[in-house]
Amino acid sequence: MRRDLFDEEHDLFRETVREFLAREVVPHHAQWEKDGIVPREVWKKAGELGMFGFSVPEEYGGSGISDFRYNTVIVEEIIRVGATGLGFGLHNDIMAPYLVDLTNDEQKQRWLPGFASGELITAIGMTEPGAGSDLQGIRTTAVREGDHYVVNGQKTFITNGINSDLVVVVVKTDPSAGARGTSLLMLERGMEGFTRGRNLEKVGMHAQDTAELFFQNVRVPVANLLGDEEGQGFFQLMNNLPQERLSIAVAAVAAAETVLEETIAYCRDRTAFGRNLGKFQNTRFLLAELATEVEIARHYVDKCVRALNAGELTAVDAAKAKWWTTELQNRVVDRCVQLHGGYGYMLEYPVAKAWLDSRVQTIYGGTTEIMKEIIGRSFRF
Ligand SMILES: Cc1cc2nc3c(=O)[nH]c(=O)nc-3n(C[C@H](O)[C@H](O)[C@H](O)COP(=O)(O)OP(=O)(O)OC[C@H]3O[C@@H](n4cnc5c(N)ncnc54)[C@H](O)[C@@H]3O)c2cc1C
């Protein structure tokens, strides 16, 4: 079915992104996978092209356009070429609402120009070694001392963890107050006592820096608190998580589509028993099933993008999109590996890399089980 999500300006933007990736990313990505990180220069080059901060007001160097279809184009194009090392989705789709919607004018002036130019790379630190799904169980504390908070604790699995200059850190400002005792503090590169741990070795997405962060008596100005008052952190997170989950769903569908296309082409070329793989009924039925599910997923996700733009995307809508599409992505990629036979297990084939890169999708941004909890709770049993 014809896809009707985009207008002409999005198509033009897609060409720009595609050309940028072909020139600045694709030739280098294999090396970045070996390095475990992408160079900061590529962020700056992407910033020069206007790939960051659409929603950032023009006076701070952005485009002032709140249209998630641009974010969608970037995520789709990155996934299409397998450039999973670029943490642009996190910066654009996940961090922008914190920086644009939750900051005051003084904070906007300090951070938004760098955010839009790609010179200030962002990250979010929620997860800790002892608490991921159970966000209320975090132990990082921020104790007020005059004009500063003193922050102690640690975070783990942080995307852009090594490259980031500005990190939204989830802290307990009042450990006895439950959800109301949680706040969001901006920690900046160079603050004394703020250090990075290991760039963690992962199953896939090898070019993406995923790191540990440590905070030892870090003195953070009260001016770096997000929002007007302490204790809003949990609600601020809950507000922004649907957009994060939608971004992951967009990536999931794009990855499933890409791997499916590659596999159909492979099944045309590869022969066994004197005919190509597509001549086996099993191949055709399997591809038919996967193509049907992917297309249905695509239309639901596109509808979610429109709902987000209209300010109508609910936490339940986003949870449905996230768990369904990421589980589907994993199923599609796994079946496509099977259709490639032994070549599917060879890293020189994109399907093998897609298999490694896809596994985390059902885990980060809220696991499949947590998504089902969110949906199930909405029935108010
Ligand atoms: C590559 C990568 C990048 C990441 N990037 C970031 C980042 O940038 N910032 C950040 O803050 N975090 C990040 N994370 C962390 C990620 O969000 C967490 O790993 C995820 O939320 C799960 O938390 P956990 O690992 O502590 O697992 P746990 O919460 O310990 O869960 C373990 C298992 O128990 C299940 N479970 C837990 N609670 C329930 C329940 N109530 N009902 C049913 N089942 C349950 C889970 O679904 C899961 O299967 C990243 C993780 C990875 C792997």
Coordinates of N, CA, C and O and ligand atoms in Angstrom, one line a residue, residues 90 124-127 131-134 156-159 202 205 210 360 363-367 369-370 373, ligand 1:
L90 N 19.2 9.0 19.6 CA 19.1 9.3 21.0 C 19.2 10.8 21.2 O 18.4 11.4 21.9
I124 N 21.4 10.2 28.2 CA 20.5 10.2 29.3 C 20.9 9.0 30.2 O 21.1 7.9 29.8
G125 N 21.1 9.3 31.5 CA 21.5 8.3 32.5 C 20.4 8.0 33.4 O 20.1 8.7 34.4
M126 N 19.6 6.9 33.1 CA 18.6 6.4 34.0 C 19.1 5.2 34.7 O 19.1 5.0 35.9
T127 N 19.5 4.2 33.9 CA 19.8 2.9 34.3 C 21.0 2.8 35.3 O 22.0 3.5 35.0
A131 N 19.3 -1.2 39.0 CA 17.9 -0.8 38.6 C 17.8 -0.3 37.2 O 18.5 0.7 36.8
G132 N 17.0 -1.0 36.4 CA 16.8 -0.7 35.0 C 15.3 -0.5 34.8 O 14.8 0.6 34.8
S133 N 14.6 -1.6 34.7 CA 13.1 -1.5 34.6 C 12.5 -0.8 35.8 O 11.6 0.0 35.6
D134 N 13.0 -1.1 36.9 CA 12.5 -0.5 38.2 C 13.2 0.8 38.5 O 14.0 0.9 39.4
T156 N 24.8 2.9 34.3 CA 25.5 2.0 33.3 C 24.6 1.9 32.1 O 23.5 2.3 32.1
F157 N 25.3 1.3 31.0 CA 24.6 1.1 29.7 C 24.2 2.4 29.0 O 23.2 2.4 28.3
I158 N 25.0 3.4 29.3 CA 24.6 4.7 28.7 C 25.0 5.0 27.3 O 26.2 5.0 27.0
T159 N 24.1 5.1 26.4 CA 24.3 5.3 25.0 C 25.0 6.7 24.8 O 24.5 7.7 25.5
K202 N 29.7 -5.0 23.6 CA 28.3 -5.5 23.4 C 28.2 -6.6 22.4 O 29.2 -6.8 21.6
M205 N 25.9 -3.6 17.6 CA 26.0 -2.2 17.6 C 27.4 -1.7 18.1 O 27.5 -0.9 19.0
T210 N 28.7 2.7 24.5 CA 27.7 2.5 25.6 C 28.6 2.3 26.8 O 29.4 1.4 26.9
V360 N 19.0 -6.1 20.9 CA 18.8 -5.2 22.1 C 17.5 -4.5 22.0 O 17.0 -3.9 23.0
I363 N 14.9 -4.8 24.5 CA 15.4 -4.6 25.9 C 15.5 -3.1 26.3 O 14.9 -2.7 27.3
Y364 N 16.2 -2.4 25.5 CA 16.4 -1.0 25.9 C 15.1 -0.1 25.6 O 14.2 -0.6 24.9
G365 N 15.0 1.0 26.3 CA 13.8 1.9 26.1 C 12.6 1.3 26.8 O 11.5 1.7 26.6
G366 N 12.8 0.3 27.7 CA 11.7 -0.4 28.3 C 11.6 -1.8 27.6 O 11.4 -1.9 26.4
T367 N 11.7 -2.9 28.4 CA 11.6 -4.2 27.8 C 10.2 -4.5 27.3 O 9.2 -3.9 27.7
E369 N 8.4 -6.9 28.3 CA 7.6 -7.2 29.4 C 7.0 -6.0 30.1 O 5.8 -5.9 30.5
I370 N 7.9 -5.0 30.2 CA 7.4 -3.7 30.8 C 6.4 -3.0 29.9 O 5.4 -2.4 30.3
E373 N 3.2 -4.6 30.5 CA 2.7 -4.1 31.8 C 1.9 -2.8 31.6 O 0.8 -2.7 32.1
Ligands
LIG1 C1 22.9 -1.2 24.3 C2 22.1 -0.6 25.4 C3 21.9 0.8 25.5 C4 21.2 1.4 26.5 N1 21.1 2.8 26.6 C5 20.7 3.3 27.7 C6 20.7 4.8 27.9 O1 21.2 5.5 27.0 N2 20.3 5.3 29.1 C7 19.8 4.5 30.1 O2 19.4 5.0 31.1 N3 19.7 3.1 29.9 C8 20.1 2.6 28.8 N4 20.1 1.2 28.6 C9 19.5 0.4 29.7 C10 18.2 -0.3 29.4 O3 17.2 0.7 29.3 C11 17.9 -1.3 30.4 O4 18.8 -2.4 30.2 C12 16.5 -1.9 30.4 O5 15.5 -0.9 30.8 C13 16.3 -3.1 31.3 O6 16.8 -2.9 32.5 P1 17.8 -3.9 33.2 O7 18.9 -4.2 32.2 O8 18.1 -3.4 34.5 O9 16.9 -5.3 33.3 P2 16.0 -5.7 34.5 O10 15.1 -4.5 34.9 O11 16.8 -6.3 35.6 O12 15.1 -6.8 33.8 C14 15.5 -8.2 33.7 C15 14.3 -9.0 33.1 O13 13.3 -8.9 34.1 C16 12.1 -8.5 33.4 N5 11.3 -7.7 34.3 C17 11.7 -6.7 35.1 N6 10.6 -6.1 35.8 C18 9.5 -6.9 35.4 C19 8.1 -6.8 35.7 N7 7.6 -5.9 36.5 N8 7.3 -7.7 35.1 C20 7.8 -8.6 34.2 N9 9.1 -8.7 33.9 C21 10.0 -7.8 34.5 C22 12.6 -7.6 32.3 O14 11.6 -7.5 31.3 C23 13.8 -8.4 31.8 O15 13.4 -9.5 31.0 C24 20.7 0.6 27.5 C25 20.8 -0.8 27.5 C26 21.5 -1.4 26.4 C27 21.7 -2.9 26.4

